[in-house]
Coordinates of C-alpha atoms in Angstrom, one line a residue:
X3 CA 0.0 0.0 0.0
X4 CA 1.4 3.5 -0.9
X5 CA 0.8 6.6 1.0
X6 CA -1.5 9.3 -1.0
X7 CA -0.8 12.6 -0.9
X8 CA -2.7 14.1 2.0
X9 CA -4.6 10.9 2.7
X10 CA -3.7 8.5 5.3
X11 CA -4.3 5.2 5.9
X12 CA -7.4 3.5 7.8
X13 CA -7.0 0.7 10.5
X14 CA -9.7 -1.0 8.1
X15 CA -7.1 -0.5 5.2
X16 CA -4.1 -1.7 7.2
X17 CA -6.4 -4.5 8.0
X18 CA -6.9 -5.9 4.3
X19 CA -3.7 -5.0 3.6
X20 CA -2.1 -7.1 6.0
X21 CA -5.3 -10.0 6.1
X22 CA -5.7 -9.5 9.9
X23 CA -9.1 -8.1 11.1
X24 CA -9.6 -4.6 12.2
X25 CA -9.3 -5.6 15.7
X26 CA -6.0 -7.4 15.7
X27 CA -4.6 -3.7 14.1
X28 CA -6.2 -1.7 16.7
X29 CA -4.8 -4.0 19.5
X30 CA -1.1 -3.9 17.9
X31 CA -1.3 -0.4 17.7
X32 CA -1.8 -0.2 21.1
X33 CA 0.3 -2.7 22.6
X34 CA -1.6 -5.3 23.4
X35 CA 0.1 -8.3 24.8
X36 CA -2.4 -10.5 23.2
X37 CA -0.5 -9.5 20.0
X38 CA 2.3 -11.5 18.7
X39 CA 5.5 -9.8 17.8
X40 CA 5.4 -11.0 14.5
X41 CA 2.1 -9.6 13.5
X42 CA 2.5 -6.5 15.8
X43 CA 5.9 -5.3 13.8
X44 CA 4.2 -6.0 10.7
X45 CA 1.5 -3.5 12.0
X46 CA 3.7 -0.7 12.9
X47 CA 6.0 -1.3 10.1
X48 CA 3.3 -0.6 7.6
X49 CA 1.5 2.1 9.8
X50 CA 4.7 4.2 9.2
X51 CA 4.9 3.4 5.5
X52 CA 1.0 4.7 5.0
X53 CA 1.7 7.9 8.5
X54 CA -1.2 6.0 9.7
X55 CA -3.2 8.7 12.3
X56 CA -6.2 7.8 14.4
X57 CA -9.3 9.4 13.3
X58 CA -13.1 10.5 14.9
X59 CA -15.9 9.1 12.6
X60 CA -14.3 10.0 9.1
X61 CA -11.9 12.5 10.5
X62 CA -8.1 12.5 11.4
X63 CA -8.0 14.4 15.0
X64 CA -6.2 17.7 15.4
X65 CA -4.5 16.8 18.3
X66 CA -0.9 18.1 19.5
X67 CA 0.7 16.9 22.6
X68 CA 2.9 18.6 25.0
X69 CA 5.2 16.0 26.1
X70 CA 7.3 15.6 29.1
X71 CA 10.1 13.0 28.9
X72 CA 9.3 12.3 32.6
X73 CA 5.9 13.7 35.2
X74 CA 5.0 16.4 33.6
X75 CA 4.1 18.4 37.3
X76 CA 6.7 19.2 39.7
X77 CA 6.6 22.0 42.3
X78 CA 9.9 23.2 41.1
X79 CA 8.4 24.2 37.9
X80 CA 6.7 27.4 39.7
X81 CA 4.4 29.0 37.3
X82 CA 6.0 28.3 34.0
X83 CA 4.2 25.5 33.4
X84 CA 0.6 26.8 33.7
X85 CA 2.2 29.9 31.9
X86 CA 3.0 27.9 28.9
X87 CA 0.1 25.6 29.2
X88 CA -1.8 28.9 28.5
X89 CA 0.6 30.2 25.7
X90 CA 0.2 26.8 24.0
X91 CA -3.9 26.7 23.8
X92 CA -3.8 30.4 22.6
X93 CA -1.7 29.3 19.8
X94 CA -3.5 25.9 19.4
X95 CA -7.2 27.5 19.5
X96 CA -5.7 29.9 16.3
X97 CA -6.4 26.2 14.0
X98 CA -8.5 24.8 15.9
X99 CA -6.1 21.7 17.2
X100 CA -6.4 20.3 20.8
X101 CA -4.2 19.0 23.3
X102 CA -2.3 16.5 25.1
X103 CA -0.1 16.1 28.0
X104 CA 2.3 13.2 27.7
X105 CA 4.8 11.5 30.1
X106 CA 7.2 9.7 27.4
X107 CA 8.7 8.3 30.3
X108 CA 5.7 6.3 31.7
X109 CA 3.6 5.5 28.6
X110 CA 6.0 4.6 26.0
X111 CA 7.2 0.6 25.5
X112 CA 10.7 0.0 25.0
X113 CA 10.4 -1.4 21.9
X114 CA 8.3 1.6 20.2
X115 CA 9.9 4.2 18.4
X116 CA 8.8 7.9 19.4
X117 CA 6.7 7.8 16.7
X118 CA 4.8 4.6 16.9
X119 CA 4.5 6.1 20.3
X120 CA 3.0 9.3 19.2
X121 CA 0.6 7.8 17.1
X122 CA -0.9 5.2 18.9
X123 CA -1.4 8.8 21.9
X124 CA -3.5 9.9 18.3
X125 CA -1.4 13.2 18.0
X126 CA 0.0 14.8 14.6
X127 CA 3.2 16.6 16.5
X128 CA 4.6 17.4 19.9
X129 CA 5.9 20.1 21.5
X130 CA 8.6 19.0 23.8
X131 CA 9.2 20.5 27.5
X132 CA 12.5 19.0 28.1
X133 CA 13.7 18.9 32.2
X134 CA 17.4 17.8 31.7
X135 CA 20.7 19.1 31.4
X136 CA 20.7 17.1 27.9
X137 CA 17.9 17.7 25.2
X138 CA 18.2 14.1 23.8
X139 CA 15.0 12.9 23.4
X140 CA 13.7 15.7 21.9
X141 CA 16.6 15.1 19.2
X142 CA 15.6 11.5 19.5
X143 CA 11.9 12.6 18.1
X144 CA 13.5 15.1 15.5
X145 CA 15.9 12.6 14.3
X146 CA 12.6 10.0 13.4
X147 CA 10.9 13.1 11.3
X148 CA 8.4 13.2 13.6
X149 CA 6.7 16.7 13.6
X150 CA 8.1 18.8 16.9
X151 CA 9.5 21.9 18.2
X152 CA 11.6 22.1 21.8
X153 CA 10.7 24.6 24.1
X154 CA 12.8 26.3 27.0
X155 CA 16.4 25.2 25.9
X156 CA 18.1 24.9 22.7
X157 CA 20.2 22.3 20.8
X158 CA 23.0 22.2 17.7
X159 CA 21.4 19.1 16.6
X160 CA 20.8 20.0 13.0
X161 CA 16.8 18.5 13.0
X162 CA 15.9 20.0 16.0
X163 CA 13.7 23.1 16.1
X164 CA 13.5 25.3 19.4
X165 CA 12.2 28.1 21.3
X166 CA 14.3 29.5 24.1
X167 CA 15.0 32.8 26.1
X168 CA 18.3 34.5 25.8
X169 CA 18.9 34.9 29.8
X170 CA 23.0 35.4 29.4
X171 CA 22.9 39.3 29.0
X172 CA 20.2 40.6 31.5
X173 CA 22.1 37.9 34.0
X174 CA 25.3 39.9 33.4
X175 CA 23.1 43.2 34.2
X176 CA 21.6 42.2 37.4
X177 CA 25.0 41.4 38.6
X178 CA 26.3 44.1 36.8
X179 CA 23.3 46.2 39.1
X180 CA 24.3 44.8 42.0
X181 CA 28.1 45.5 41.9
X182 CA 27.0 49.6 40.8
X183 CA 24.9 49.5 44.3
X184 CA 28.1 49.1 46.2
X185 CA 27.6 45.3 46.3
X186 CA 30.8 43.1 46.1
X187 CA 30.0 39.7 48.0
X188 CA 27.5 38.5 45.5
X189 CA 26.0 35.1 45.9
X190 CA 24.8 32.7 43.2
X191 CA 21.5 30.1 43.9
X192 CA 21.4 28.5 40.3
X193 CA 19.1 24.9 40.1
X194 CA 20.6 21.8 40.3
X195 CA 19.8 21.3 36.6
X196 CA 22.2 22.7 34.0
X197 CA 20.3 23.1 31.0
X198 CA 21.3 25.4 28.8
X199 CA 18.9 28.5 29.8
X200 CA 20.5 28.0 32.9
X201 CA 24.2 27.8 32.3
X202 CA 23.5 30.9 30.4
X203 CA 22.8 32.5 33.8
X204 CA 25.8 31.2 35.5
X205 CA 27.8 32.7 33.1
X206 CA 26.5 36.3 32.9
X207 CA 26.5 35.8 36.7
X208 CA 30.4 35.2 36.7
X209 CA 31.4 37.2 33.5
X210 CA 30.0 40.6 35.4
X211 CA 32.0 39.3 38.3
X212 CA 34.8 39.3 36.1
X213 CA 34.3 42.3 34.1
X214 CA 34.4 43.9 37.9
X215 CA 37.4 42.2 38.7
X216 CA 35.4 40.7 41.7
X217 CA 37.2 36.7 42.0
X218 CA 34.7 34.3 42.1
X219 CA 34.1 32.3 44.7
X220 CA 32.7 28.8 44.4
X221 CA 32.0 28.4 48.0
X222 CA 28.5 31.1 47.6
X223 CA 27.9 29.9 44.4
X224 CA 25.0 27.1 45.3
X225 CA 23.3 24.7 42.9
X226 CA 20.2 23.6 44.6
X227 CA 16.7 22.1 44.1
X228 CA 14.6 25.0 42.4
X229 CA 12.5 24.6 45.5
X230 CA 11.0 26.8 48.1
X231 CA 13.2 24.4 50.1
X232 CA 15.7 25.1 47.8
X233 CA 15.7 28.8 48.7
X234 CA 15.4 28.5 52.6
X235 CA 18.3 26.4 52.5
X236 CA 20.0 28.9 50.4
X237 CA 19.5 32.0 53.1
X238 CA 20.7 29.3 55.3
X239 CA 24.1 28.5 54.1
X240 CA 24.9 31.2 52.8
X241 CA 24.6 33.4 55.5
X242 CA 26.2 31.2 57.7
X243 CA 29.7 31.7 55.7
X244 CA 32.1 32.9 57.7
X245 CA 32.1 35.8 55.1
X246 CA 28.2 36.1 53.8
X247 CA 27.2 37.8 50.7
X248 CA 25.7 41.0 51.0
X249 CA 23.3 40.1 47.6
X250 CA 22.1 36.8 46.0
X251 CA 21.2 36.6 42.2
X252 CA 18.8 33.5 42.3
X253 CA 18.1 32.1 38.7
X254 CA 14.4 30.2 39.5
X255 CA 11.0 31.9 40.8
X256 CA 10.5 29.3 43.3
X257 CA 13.7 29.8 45.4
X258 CA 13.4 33.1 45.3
X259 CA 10.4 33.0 46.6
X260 CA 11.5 30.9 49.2
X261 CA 14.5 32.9 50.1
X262 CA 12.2 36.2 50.9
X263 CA 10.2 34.1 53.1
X264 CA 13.3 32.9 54.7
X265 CA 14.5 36.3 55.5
X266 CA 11.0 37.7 56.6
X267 CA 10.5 34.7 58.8
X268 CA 14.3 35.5 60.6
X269 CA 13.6 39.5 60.6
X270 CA 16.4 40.2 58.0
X271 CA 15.2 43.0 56.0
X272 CA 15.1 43.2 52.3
X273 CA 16.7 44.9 50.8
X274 CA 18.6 47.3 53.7
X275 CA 20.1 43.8 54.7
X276 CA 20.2 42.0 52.0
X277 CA 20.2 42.3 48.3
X278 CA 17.9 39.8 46.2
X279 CA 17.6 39.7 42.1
X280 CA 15.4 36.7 41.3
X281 CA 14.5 35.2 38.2
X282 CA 10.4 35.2 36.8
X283 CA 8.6 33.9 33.9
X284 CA 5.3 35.4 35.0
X285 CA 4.0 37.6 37.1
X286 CA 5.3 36.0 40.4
X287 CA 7.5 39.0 41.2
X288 CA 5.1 41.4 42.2
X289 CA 3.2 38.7 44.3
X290 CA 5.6 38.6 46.9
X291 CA 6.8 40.9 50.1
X292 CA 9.0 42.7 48.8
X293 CA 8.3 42.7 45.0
X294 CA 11.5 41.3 43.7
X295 CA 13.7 42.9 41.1
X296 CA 14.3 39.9 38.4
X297 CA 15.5 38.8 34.8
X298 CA 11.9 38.2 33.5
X299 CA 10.9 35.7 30.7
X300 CA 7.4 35.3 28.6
X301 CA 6.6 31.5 29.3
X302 CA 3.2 32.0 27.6
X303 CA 4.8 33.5 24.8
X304 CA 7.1 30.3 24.6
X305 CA 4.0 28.7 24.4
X306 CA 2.3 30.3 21.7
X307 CA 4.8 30.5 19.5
X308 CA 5.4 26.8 19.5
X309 CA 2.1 25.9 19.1
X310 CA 2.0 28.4 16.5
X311 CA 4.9 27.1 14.4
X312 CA 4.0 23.2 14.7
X313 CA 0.2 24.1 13.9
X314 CA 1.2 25.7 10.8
X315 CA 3.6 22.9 9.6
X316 CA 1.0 20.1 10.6
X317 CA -1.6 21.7 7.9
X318 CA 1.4 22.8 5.5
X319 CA 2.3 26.2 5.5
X320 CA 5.7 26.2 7.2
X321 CA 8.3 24.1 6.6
X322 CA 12.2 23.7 7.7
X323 CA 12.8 24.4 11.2
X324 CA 12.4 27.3 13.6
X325 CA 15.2 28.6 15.9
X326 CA 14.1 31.2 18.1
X327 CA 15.9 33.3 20.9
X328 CA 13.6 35.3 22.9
X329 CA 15.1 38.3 24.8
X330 CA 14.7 38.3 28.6
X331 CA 13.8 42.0 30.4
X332 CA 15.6 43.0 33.9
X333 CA 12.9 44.4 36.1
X334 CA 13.9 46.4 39.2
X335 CA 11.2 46.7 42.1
X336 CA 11.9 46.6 45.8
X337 CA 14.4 43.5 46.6
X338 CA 17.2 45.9 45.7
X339 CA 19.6 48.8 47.8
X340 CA 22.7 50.0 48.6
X341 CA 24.9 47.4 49.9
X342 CA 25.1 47.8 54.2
X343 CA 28.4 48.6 56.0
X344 CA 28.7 44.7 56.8
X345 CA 26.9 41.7 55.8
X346 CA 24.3 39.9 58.7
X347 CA 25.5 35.9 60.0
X348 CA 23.6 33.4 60.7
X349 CA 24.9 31.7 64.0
X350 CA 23.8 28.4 66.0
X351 CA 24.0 27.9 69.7
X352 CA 24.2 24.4 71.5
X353 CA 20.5 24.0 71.0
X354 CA 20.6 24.3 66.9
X355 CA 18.4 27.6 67.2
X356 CA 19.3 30.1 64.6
X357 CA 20.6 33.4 65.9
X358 CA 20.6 36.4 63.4
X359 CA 23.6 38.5 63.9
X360 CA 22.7 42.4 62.9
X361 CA 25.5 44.7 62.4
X362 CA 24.7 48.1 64.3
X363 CA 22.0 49.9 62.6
X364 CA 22.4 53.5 62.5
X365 CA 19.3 55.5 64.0
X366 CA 17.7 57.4 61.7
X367 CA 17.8 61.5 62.5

């Protein structure tokens, strides 16, 4: 059987094409162990030959799927995820295409390719929300020809297609900030996860050291679940050095969060005590006590844009691949001051209570 132009095949055609019934095609395209190997290879086999595609009634469903290579919902994710979950159906409602979410992790069988896997889940492309420092799956997917576009990191890989923020240079200019408020103990919080968004931060973080001629030190730069956790245990540490920072650049909404809590919950005040540029891909920075200066992204715009670009080449308008860097904006609101006349420690005594040491505040005339 040769694929038409435009026209796909039917489970009832692969049927007579391969003298099964309908029902043996339907259970080998979705893994049914009642199957044999034998007859289930011969179904996948020609359902790639023919881009086979589940359909409603007599039509082929308009279904994308935002897929995860593990679970899709994590705490650490903050708000990007609903903000791209929102950018997405904007730019999926445009064509009229729905959604869904997919954990490649859980639901796909060793011996599937990413696109028998795809298309026994009934959708026509994926946008891909990768959570590791590598984007190999997604390459994986690109490498098969099925239809995809990355989101939130960025690849060489010559098939892949991405959109991703350019968070390097408004990294350098909070730091850069910083340093012009008198700041030069500056403290780094980056999550654990090195992507590439993220090692873009790290090194604007150290190049404006640099460009200061302020020596890094590796001991305040922390690399930490992108937690609320994450950011109480960053307040923690760091300002138990026996030489604290007098400002933290914080690369993730959620520890930052978690870091102004810290400090209101020990009475340090932000920012006459302490310095704090954050990092926000919604509007999470003017939700919090103080509103924190940040390097700000547009998740939903992420979002749209994919869904966007992959809606259009699904029905034939765009073709090759798209490689987008989105510019980040540096927002400054209350989290940032002058840098104090020394730097509060954080002390123990024999009973593990914390003790907040304050340098002399001068009283105000």
């Amino acid at each position: 059987m040769k694929q038409r132009p435009n026209k796909k095949a039917s489970i009832r055609e692969l049927a007579l094409e391969l003298g099964v019934s309908t029902a043996t095609v339907s259970r080998a395209l979705n893994n049914n162990p009642s199957v044999s190997e034998e007859t289930r290879t011969r179904v996948l086999e020609l359902a790639d030959q023919t881009g086979y595609m589940p359909r409603v009634g007599q039509r082929f469903r308009n279904v994308v799927g935002l897929a995860y290579p593990s679970n899709p919902v994590t705490p650490e994710f903050g708000s990007f995820e609903s903000a791209l979950l929102t950018g997405v159906m904007k730019g999926l409602d445009a064509d009229r295409y729905d959604l869904a979410l997919i954990d490649i992790q859980r639901d796909r069988a060793q011996s599937e390719s990413y696109t028998q896997f795809f298309r026994r889940k009934g959708v026509r492309g994926v946008i891909i929300r990768p959570v590791s420092p590598e984007p190999t799956i997604a390459e994986a997917i690109a490498d098969e020809g099925f239809p995809c576009v990355m989101v939130a990191d960025r690849s060489d890989h010559p098939n892949i297609g991405f959109i991703c923020s350019d968070s390097g240079r408004d990294s350098f200019r909070a730091v850069d900030h910083l340093v012009h408020l008198g700041h030069k103990r500056i403290a780094l919080v980056c999550h654990a996860v090195l992507d590439s968004d993220h090692r873009d931060r790290v090194e604007g973080y150290r190049r404006a050291l640099e460009q200061h001629g302020i020596a890094r030190d590796e001991s305040i730069e922390l690399f930490l679940p992108a937690s609320m956790e994450g950011g109480t245990q960053a307040i923690d540490r760091l300002l138990a050095h026996e030489n604290p920072p007098t400002a933290i650049f914080i690369t993730n909404p959620v520890p930052t969060v978690g870091a102004l809590h810290r400090c209101l919950e020990l009475g340090i005040r932000v920012p006459d005590d302490l310095s704090i540029v954050g990092f926000d891909d919604s509007d999470v920075r003017s939700r919090t006590y103080p509103k924190f200066s940040a390097v700000c992204q547009n998740a939903e715009q992420f979002g749209y844009d994919a869904a966007r670009w992959l809606t259009r080449r699904l029905e034939g308008t765009e073709t090759g691949n798209i490689r987008v860097h989105r510019p980040t904006t540096l927002q400054f609101n209350r989290s940032t001051g002058p840098a104090p006349e020394r730097p509060i420690r954080l002390a123990s005594n024999r009973s593990d209570v914390i003790r907040v040491e304050f340098p002399k505040r001068k009283k105000k005339p």
